[in-house]
XYZ file of C-alpha atoms in Angstrom:
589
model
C 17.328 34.778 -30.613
C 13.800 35.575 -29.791
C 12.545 32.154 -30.947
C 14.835 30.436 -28.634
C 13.603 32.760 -25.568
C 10.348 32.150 -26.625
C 10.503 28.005 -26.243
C 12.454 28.752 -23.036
C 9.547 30.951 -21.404
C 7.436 28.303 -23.222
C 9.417 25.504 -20.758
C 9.335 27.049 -18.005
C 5.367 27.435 -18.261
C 5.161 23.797 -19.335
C 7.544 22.494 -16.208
C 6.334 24.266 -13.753
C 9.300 25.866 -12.508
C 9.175 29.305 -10.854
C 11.576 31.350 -11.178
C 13.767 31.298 -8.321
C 13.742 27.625 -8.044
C 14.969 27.354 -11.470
C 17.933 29.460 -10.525
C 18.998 27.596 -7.782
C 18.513 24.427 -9.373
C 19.510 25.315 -12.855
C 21.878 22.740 -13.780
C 19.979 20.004 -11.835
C 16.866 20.200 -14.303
C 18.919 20.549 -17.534
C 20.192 17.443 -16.639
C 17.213 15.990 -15.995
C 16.023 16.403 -19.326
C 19.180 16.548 -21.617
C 18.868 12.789 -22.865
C 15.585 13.583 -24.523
C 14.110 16.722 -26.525
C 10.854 14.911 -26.129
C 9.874 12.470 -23.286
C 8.902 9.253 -23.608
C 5.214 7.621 -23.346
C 6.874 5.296 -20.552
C 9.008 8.807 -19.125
C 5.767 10.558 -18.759
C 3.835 7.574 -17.188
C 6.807 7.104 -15.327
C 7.229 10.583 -13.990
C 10.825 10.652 -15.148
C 10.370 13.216 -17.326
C 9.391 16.332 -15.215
C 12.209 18.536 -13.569
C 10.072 17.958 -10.028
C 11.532 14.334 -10.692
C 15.171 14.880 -8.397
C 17.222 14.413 -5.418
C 15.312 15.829 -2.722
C 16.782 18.818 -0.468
C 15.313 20.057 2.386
C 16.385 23.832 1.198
C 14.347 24.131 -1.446
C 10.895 23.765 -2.996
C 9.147 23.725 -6.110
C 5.854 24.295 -7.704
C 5.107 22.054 -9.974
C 2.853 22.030 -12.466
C 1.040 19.182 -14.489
C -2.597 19.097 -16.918
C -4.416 16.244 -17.123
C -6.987 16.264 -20.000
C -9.011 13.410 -19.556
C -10.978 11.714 -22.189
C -13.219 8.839 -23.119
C -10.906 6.424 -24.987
C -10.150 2.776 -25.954
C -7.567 0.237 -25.677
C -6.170 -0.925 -28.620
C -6.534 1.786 -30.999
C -5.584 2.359 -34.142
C -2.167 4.316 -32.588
C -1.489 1.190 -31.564
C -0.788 -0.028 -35.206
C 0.677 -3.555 -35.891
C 0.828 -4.442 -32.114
C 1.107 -7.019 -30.512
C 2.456 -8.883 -33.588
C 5.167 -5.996 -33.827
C 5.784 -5.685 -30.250
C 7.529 -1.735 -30.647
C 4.344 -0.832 -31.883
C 2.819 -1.654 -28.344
C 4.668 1.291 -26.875
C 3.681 4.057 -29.316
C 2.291 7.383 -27.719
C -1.152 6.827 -27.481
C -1.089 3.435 -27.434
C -2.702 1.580 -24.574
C -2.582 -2.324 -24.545
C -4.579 -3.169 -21.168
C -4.077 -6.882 -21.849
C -5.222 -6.562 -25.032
C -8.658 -6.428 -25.050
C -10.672 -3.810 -27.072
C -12.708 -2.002 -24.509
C -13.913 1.709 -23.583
C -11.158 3.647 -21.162
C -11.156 6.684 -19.039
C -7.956 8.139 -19.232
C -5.992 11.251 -18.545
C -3.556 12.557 -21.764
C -4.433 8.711 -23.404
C -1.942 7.228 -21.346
C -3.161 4.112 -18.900
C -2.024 4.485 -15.941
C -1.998 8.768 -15.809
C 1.181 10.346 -15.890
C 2.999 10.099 -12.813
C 3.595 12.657 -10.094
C 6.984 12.649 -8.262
C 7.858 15.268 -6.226
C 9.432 16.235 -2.944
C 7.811 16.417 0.257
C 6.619 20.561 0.775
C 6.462 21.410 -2.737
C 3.646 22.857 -4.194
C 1.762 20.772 -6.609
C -0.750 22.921 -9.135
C -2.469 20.318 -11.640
C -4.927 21.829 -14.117
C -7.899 19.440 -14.767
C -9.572 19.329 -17.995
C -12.523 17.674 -18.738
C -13.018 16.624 -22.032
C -15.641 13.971 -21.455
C -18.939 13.996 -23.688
C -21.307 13.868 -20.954
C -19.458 12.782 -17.624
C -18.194 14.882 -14.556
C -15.325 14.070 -12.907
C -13.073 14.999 -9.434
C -9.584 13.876 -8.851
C -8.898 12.547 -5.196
C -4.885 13.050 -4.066
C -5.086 9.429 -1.872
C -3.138 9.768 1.027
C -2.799 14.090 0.739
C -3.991 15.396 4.079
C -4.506 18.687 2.209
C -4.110 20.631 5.416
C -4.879 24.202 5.209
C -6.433 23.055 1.470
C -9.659 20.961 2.237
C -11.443 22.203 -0.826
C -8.411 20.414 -3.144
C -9.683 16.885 -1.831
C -11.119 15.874 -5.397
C -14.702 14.202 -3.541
C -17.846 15.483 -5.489
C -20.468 16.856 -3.194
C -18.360 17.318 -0.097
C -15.882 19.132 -1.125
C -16.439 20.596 -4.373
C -18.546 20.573 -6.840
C -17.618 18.078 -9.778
C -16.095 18.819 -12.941
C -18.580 19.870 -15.802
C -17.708 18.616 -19.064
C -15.925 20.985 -21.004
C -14.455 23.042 -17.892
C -11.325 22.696 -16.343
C -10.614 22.746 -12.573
C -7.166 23.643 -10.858
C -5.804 21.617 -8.224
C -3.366 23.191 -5.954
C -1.943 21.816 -3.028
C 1.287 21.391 -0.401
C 2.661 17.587 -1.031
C 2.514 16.433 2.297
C 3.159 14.391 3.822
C 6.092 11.976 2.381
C 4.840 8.372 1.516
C 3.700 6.536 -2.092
C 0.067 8.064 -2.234
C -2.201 7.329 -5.313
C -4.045 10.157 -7.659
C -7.758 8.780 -8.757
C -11.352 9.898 -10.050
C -13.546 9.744 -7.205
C -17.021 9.670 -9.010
C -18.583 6.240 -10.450
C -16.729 3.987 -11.461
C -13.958 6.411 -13.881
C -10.689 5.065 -11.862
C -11.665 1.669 -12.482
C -11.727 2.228 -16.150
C -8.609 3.658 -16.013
C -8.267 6.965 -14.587
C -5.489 6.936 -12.021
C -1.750 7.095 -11.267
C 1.006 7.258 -8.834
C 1.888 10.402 -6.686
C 5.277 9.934 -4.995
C 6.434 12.424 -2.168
C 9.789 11.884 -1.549
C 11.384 13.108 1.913
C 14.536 14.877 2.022
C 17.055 13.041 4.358
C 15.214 9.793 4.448
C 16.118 7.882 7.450
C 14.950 4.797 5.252
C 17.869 5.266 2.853
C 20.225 2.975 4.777
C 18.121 0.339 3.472
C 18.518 0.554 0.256
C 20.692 2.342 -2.831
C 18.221 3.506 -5.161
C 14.552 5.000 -5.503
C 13.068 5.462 -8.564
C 10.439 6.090 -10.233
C 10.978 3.051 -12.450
C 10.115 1.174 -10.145
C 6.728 2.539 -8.595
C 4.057 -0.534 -8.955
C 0.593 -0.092 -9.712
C -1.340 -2.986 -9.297
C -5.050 -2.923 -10.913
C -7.944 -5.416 -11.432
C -9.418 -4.633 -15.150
C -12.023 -6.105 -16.599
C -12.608 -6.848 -20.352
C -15.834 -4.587 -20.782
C -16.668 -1.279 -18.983
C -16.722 -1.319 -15.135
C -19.724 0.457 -15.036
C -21.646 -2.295 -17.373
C -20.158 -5.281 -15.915
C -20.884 -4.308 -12.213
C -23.965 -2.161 -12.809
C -25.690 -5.699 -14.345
C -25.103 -7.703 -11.320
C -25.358 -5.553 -8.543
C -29.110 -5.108 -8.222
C -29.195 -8.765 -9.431
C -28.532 -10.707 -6.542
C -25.821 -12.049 -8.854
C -21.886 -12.699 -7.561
C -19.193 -10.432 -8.823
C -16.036 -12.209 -9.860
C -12.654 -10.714 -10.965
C -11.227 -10.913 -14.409
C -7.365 -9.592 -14.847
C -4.516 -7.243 -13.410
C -2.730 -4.225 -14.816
C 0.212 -4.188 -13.183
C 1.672 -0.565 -14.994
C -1.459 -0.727 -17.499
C 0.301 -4.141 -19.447
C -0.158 -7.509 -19.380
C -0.955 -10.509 -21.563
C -4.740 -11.398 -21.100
C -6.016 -11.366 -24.508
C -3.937 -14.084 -26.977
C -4.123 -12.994 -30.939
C -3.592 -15.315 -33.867
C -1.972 -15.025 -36.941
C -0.382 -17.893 -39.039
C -0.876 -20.447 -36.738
C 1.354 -18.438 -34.179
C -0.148 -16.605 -30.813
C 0.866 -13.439 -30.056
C -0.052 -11.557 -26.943
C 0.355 -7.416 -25.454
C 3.710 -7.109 -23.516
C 4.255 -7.254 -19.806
C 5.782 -4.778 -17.485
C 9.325 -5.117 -16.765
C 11.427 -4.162 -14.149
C 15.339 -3.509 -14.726
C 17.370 -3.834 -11.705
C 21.555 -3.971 -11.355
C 22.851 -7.130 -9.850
C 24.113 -6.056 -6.487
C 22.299 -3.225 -5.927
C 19.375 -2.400 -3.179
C 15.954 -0.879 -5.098
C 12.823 0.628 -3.032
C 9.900 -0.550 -5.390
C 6.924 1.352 -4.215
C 3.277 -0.821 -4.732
C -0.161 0.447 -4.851
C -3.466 -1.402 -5.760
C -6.988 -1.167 -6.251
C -10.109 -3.003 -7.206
C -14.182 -2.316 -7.505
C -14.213 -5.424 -5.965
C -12.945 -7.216 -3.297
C -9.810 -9.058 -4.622
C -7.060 -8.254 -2.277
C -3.353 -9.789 -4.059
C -0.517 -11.814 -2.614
C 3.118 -10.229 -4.262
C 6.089 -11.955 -4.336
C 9.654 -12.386 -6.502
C 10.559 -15.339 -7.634
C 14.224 -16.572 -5.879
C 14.502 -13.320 -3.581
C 12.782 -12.032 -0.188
C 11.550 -8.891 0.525
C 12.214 -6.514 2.799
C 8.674 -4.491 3.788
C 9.638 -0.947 4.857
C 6.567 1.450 5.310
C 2.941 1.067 4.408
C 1.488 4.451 3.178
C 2.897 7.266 4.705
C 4.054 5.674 7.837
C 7.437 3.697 7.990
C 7.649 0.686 10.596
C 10.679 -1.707 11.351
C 11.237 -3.832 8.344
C 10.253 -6.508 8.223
C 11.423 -9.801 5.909
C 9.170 -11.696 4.405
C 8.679 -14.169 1.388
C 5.518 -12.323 0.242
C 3.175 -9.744 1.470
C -0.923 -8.682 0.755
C -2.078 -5.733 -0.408
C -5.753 -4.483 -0.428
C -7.644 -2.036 -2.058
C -6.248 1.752 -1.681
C -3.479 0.298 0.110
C 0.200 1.169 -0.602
C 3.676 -0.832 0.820
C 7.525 -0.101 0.069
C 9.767 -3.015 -0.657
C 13.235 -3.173 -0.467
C 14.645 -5.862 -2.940
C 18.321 -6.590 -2.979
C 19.358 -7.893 -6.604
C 21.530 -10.875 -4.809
C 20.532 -13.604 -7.663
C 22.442 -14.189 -10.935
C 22.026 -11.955 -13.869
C 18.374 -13.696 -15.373
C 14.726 -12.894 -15.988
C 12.532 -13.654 -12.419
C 8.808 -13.805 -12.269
C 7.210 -11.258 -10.181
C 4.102 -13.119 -9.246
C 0.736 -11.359 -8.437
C -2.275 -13.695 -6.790
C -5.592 -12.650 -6.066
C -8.069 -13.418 -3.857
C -11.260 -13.071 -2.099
C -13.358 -12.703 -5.379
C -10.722 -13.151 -7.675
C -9.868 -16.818 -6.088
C -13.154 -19.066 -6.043
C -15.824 -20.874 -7.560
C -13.615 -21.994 -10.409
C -12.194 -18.000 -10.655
C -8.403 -17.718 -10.247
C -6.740 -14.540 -10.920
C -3.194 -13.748 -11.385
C -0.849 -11.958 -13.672
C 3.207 -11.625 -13.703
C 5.816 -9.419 -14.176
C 9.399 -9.673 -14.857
C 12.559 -8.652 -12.832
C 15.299 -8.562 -14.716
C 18.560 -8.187 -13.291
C 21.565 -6.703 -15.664
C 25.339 -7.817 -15.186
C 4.775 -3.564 10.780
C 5.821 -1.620 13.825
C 5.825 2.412 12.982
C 8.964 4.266 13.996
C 7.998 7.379 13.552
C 5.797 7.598 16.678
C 4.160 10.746 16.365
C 4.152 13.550 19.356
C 0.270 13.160 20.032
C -0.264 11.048 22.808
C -2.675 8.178 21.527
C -2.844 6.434 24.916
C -5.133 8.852 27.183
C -9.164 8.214 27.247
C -10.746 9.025 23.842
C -12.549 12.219 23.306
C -14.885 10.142 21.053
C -15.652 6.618 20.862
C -17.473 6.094 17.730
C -18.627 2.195 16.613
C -19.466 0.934 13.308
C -20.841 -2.029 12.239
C -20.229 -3.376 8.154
C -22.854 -5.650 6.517
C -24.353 -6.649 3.516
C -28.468 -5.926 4.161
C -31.177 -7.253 2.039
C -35.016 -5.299 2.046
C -37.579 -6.839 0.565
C -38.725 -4.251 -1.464
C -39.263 -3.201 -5.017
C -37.420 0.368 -4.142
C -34.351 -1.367 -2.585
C -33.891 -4.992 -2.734
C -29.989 -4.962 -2.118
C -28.308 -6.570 -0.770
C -26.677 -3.192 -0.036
C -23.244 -3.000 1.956
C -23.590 -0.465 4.576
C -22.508 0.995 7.989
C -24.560 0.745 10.670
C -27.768 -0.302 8.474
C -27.427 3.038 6.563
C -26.169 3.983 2.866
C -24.618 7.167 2.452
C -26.196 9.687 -0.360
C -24.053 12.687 -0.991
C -26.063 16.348 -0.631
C -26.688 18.815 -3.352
C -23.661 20.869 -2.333
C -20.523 20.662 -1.344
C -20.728 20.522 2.540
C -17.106 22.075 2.892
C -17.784 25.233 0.334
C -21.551 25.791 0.718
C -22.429 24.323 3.991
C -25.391 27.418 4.292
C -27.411 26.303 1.432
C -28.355 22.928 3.091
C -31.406 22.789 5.086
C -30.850 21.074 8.539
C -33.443 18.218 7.043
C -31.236 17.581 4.168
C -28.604 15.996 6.934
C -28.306 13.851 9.334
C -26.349 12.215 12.081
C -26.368 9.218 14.528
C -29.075 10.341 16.620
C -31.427 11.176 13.828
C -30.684 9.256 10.967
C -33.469 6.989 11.347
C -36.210 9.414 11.190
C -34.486 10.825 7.730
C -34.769 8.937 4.209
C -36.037 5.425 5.214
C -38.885 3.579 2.752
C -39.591 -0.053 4.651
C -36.471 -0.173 6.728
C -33.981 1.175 3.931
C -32.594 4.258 4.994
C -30.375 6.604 2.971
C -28.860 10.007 3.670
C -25.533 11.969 4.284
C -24.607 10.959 7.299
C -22.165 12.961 9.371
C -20.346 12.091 12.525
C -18.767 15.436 14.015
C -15.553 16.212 16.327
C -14.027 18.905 17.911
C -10.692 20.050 16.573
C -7.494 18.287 17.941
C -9.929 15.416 19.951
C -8.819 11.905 20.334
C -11.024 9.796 18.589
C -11.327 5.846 18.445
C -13.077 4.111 16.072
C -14.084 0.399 15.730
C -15.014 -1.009 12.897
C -16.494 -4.490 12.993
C -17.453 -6.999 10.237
C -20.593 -9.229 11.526
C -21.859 -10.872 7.935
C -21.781 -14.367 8.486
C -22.468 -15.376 4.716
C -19.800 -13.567 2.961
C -15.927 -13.962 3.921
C -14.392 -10.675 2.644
C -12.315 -8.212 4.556
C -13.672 -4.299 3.802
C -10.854 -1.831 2.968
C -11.072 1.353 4.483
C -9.849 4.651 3.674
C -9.614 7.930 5.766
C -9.236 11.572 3.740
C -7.115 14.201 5.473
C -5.874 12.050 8.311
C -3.729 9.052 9.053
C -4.247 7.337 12.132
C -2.585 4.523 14.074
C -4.135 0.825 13.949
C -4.236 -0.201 17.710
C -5.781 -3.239 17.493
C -7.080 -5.717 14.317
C -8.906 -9.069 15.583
C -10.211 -12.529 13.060
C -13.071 -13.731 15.468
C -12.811 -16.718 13.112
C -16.614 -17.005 13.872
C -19.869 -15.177 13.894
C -19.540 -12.475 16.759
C -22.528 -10.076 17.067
C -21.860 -6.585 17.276
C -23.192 -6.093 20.700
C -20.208 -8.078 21.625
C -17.443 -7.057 20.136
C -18.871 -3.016 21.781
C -18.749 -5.016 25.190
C -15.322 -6.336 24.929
C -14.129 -2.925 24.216
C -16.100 -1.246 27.133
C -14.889 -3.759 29.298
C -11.500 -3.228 28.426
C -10.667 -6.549 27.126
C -9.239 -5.626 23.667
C -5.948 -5.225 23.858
C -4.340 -2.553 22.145
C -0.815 -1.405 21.220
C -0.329 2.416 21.750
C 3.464 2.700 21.504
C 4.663 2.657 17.786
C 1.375 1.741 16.690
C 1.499 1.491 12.953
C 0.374 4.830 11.002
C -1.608 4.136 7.509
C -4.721 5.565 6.394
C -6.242 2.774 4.580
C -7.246 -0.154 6.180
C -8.554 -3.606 6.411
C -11.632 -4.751 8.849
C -11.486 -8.389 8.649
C -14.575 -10.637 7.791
C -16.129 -11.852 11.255
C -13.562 -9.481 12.912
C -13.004 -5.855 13.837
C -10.038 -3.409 13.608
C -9.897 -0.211 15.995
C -7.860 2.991 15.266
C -7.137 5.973 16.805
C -6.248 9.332 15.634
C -6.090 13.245 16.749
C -8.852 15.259 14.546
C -6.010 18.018 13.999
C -7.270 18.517 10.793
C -10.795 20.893 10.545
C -12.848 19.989 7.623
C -15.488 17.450 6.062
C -13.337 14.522 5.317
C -14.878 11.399 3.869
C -14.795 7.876 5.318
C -15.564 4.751 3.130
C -14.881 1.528 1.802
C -12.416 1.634 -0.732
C -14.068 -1.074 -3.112
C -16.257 1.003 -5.369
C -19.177 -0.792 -5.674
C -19.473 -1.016 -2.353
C -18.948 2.877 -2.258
C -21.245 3.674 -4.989
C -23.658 1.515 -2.865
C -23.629 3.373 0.364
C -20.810 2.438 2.632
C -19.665 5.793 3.592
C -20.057 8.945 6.132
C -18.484 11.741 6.448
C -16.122 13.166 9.501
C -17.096 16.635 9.914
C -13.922 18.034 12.207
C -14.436 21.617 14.151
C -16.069 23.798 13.567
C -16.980 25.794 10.241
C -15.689 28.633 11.716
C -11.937 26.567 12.346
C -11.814 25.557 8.467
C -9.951 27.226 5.976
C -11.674 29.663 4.194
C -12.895 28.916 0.715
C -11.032 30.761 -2.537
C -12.761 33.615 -3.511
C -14.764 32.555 -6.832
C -14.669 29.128 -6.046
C -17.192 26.742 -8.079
C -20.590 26.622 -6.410
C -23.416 24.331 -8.001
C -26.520 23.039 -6.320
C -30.488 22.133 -7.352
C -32.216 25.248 -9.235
């Protein structure tokens, strides 16, 4: 008898459920978990296996709790046995295929993607990082988490917190909010593009995008990543500061696919690839998310059906039916696919492009669906329409100075490359020096060495302004559309214009002084990631509601470990939450 209480305290502690919630909910999470004693590798990566995994009610909450021990690993390992030429062993726990190259990963819990997180919207999500890394630090960034009333649980190194240490831990604890299919990532170096990432679903109670469909689940959350065959980090570090070209190689879609081809007897064998199980008849939300160092956005489409395009991020819009749809970098879309077609295997059919699609390069990977016998319209109450508080403009480019200290070409904003500070700006804001900082009006007179200037650059608000911000693409040698991501906010995309030609940035400022860009106000679409086409400019517009120091970048990371970045520094310190008491503090000694 006390053995068995024992291993039920001991699953409680493990699950995350606190006590109340597991009384009202009893019976719901003992069914969750009844099939299984112990979850499956695919479960956990799935997210299936964790009580926080249910039918959303508006009634009640959970905490729920997770660890992530991340560790320097590698694909194909010896857990992996006999695979691919005994395909079961392929799925083993602690097994990780990634096409089946051997290569050096960055995992969390050796599992490729990390486990996922599925939860309801207003639960409380507590996530205990551990680093187990030899030598590397490491922050996780909740993508597409406002973390209101939590700044200091963003996960970016230097601005909010200060990274992980090898051999500590770090807990993460946070209000999942708001609803939408959001993405959990490293946010130093290049670590989430050798692997350390995964889903994080927030479901809403009552979802007014049910009629669409009949089922959500978390079988059928799509991660899309480019993967190279070697280390991120050692294929992009060698060609960066080389005026060489970067190229893409492959895509994980789930962490499988079928790159590598082994022989044995004459015979080719090959890693599996993901597959998706639907029910013929039945209406399935599939919820996609992708990401690349490099700029490789992907064209998605099923083979025999259409696809109904729901919401984009966090914010829902009228669907809209199309053959096939792009995604870019950080981005994340909901499909609806109705199972309509015969009982058969279909090819789900992932293209790249940009990088991935030229000089002889062509990416693309499938998956199978298997089928067994833009307008926003949740138009928010802030009024987007008035005049702007704030009208800030930036200009993206690829810059090239002709020195030994910084030949580039360097992707910036506004001719500048962000450096993070010495200490968090959100936690220990005191202990930087006013000449350790700077902003629009003095950033030239701060780190510069023969017209290459470098600094943490900070663009400030008051709380609950209206702010506009245009973001124009002027290189006229490189046709690539820059990704961009907003932490702690979403905003609505008012406008989003192809030149089709060389424009200078002086003019595309004009025709928005003048007036002349026309913009769409009313049921604007709500994301906060995205695109600013190449020779082109998108403009968004958002209230600051949300006091903090909230970073703004491209979401390609070499072009974010290269500088093109600031920060949004929103009310003032005095308006932000105030930090935990013994909350990590590092800095220069």
């Amino acid at each position: 008898m006390t053995q068995l209480i024992l291993k039920i305290i001991l699953f409680l502690y493990l699950y995350g459920i606190s006590s109340s919630s597991f009384r009202s909910t009893r019976f719901e999470t003992v069914k969750n978990i009844s099939n299984h004693s112990i979850p499956t590798k695919k479960e956990i990566i799935g997210g299936q296996w964790h009580p926080c995994y249910r039918n959303c009610d508006d009634k009640i909450k959970r905490t729920c709790k997770y660890t992530f021990v991340l560790k320097q690993y590698t694909s194909m390992s010896y857990a992996c046995h006999d695979c691919p030429f005994n395909k079961e062993d392929c799925f083993l726990n602690g097994c990780i295929t990634a096409g089946g190259h051997v290569r050096p990963v960055t995992v969390a819990n050796h599992m490729l993607p990390g486990p996922s997180i599925q939860i309801c919207e207003g639960d409380t999500v507590i996530v205990n990082v551990i680093n187990n890394f030899a030598s590397d630090s490491a922050t996780i960034h909740w993508h597409g988490i406002h973390q209101v009333d939590t700044p200091f649980m963003d996960g970016v190194p230097f601005i909010t917190q200060c990274p992980i240490l090898p051999h500590n831990n770090f807990v993460y604890k946070f209000n999942a909010s708001p609803a939408g299919t959001h993405i959990w990532h490293s946010h130093i170096g290049f670590e989430e593009a050798d692997g350390l990432y995964g889903s994080l679903i927030v479901r809403k109670p009552n979802d007014p995008l049910k009629k669409y469909y009949d089922n959500d689940l978390a079988e059928h959350v799509m991660t899309i990543w480019h993967w190279y065959e070697m280390s991120t980090v050692y294929k992009l570090a060698t060609v960066l500061h080389r005026y060489s070209k970067v190229y893409g190689y492959s895509f994980l879609i789930n962490g499988l696919s079928s790159k590598a081809k082994y022989i044995s007897q004459n015979t080719s064998y090959e890693t599996p690839k993901e597959i998706f199980h639907v029910n013929e008849g039945k209406k399935y939300r599939f919820r996609v998310m992708f990401n690349s160092p490099i700029y490789c956005p992907v064209q998605v489409s099923v083979d025999n059906h259409q696809l109904l395009v729901i919401a984009s991020e966090s914010g829902a819009f009228d669907p809209v039916l199309v053959d096939s749809f792009f995604i870019n970098a950080g981005e994340r879309y909901d499909f609806v696919l109705y199972a309509n077609q015969r009982p058969d295997n279909y090819w789900i059919r992932y293209r790249g492009r940009g990088d991935c699609d030229k000089n002889g390069v062509r990416i693309s990977e499938v998956a199978i669906l298997r089928v067994i016998d833009l307008n926003n319209t949740k138009d928010k109450s802030k009024d987007i329409s008035r005049t702007p508080d704030y009208v800030f403009y930036y200009k993206f480019s690829f810059n090239t100075y002709m020195t030994h200290y910084a030949p580039g070409p360097y992707p910036q904003i506004n001719d500048m490359s962000f450096e993070f500070p010495s200490v968090p700006l959100l936690t220990q804001y005191e202990d930087l020096s006013s000449s350790s900082i700077c902003n629009e009006e003095n950033y030239k007179n701060k780190e510069c060495f023969e017209g290459f200037c470098k600094c943490p650059l900070i663009y400030s608000v008051n709380k609950d302004s209206l702010v506009e911000m245009v973001f124009a693409d002027i290189t006229d040698d490189r046709d690539q559309d820059h990704p961009v991501h907003l932490h702690g906010h979403d905003f609505h995309v008012v406008a989003m214009v192809s030149m089709g030609k060389n424009v200078s940035f002086e003019e595309i400022k004009r025709l928005n002084e003048l007036g002349l860009v026309e913009k769409k106000f009313s049921r604007a679409p709500v994301k906060d990631n995205i695109s600013v086409p190449a020779k082109g400019f998108t403009v968004i517009r958002f209230v600051a509601s949300n006091p903090g120091y909230w970073f703004l970048h491209c979401h390609l990371a070499n072009h974010m470990e290269m500088g093109m970045g600031f920060i949004l520094k929103v009310g003032e310190h005095s308006q932000m939450t105030k930090t935990p008491i013994n909350f990590p503090r590092c800095g220069n000694y």
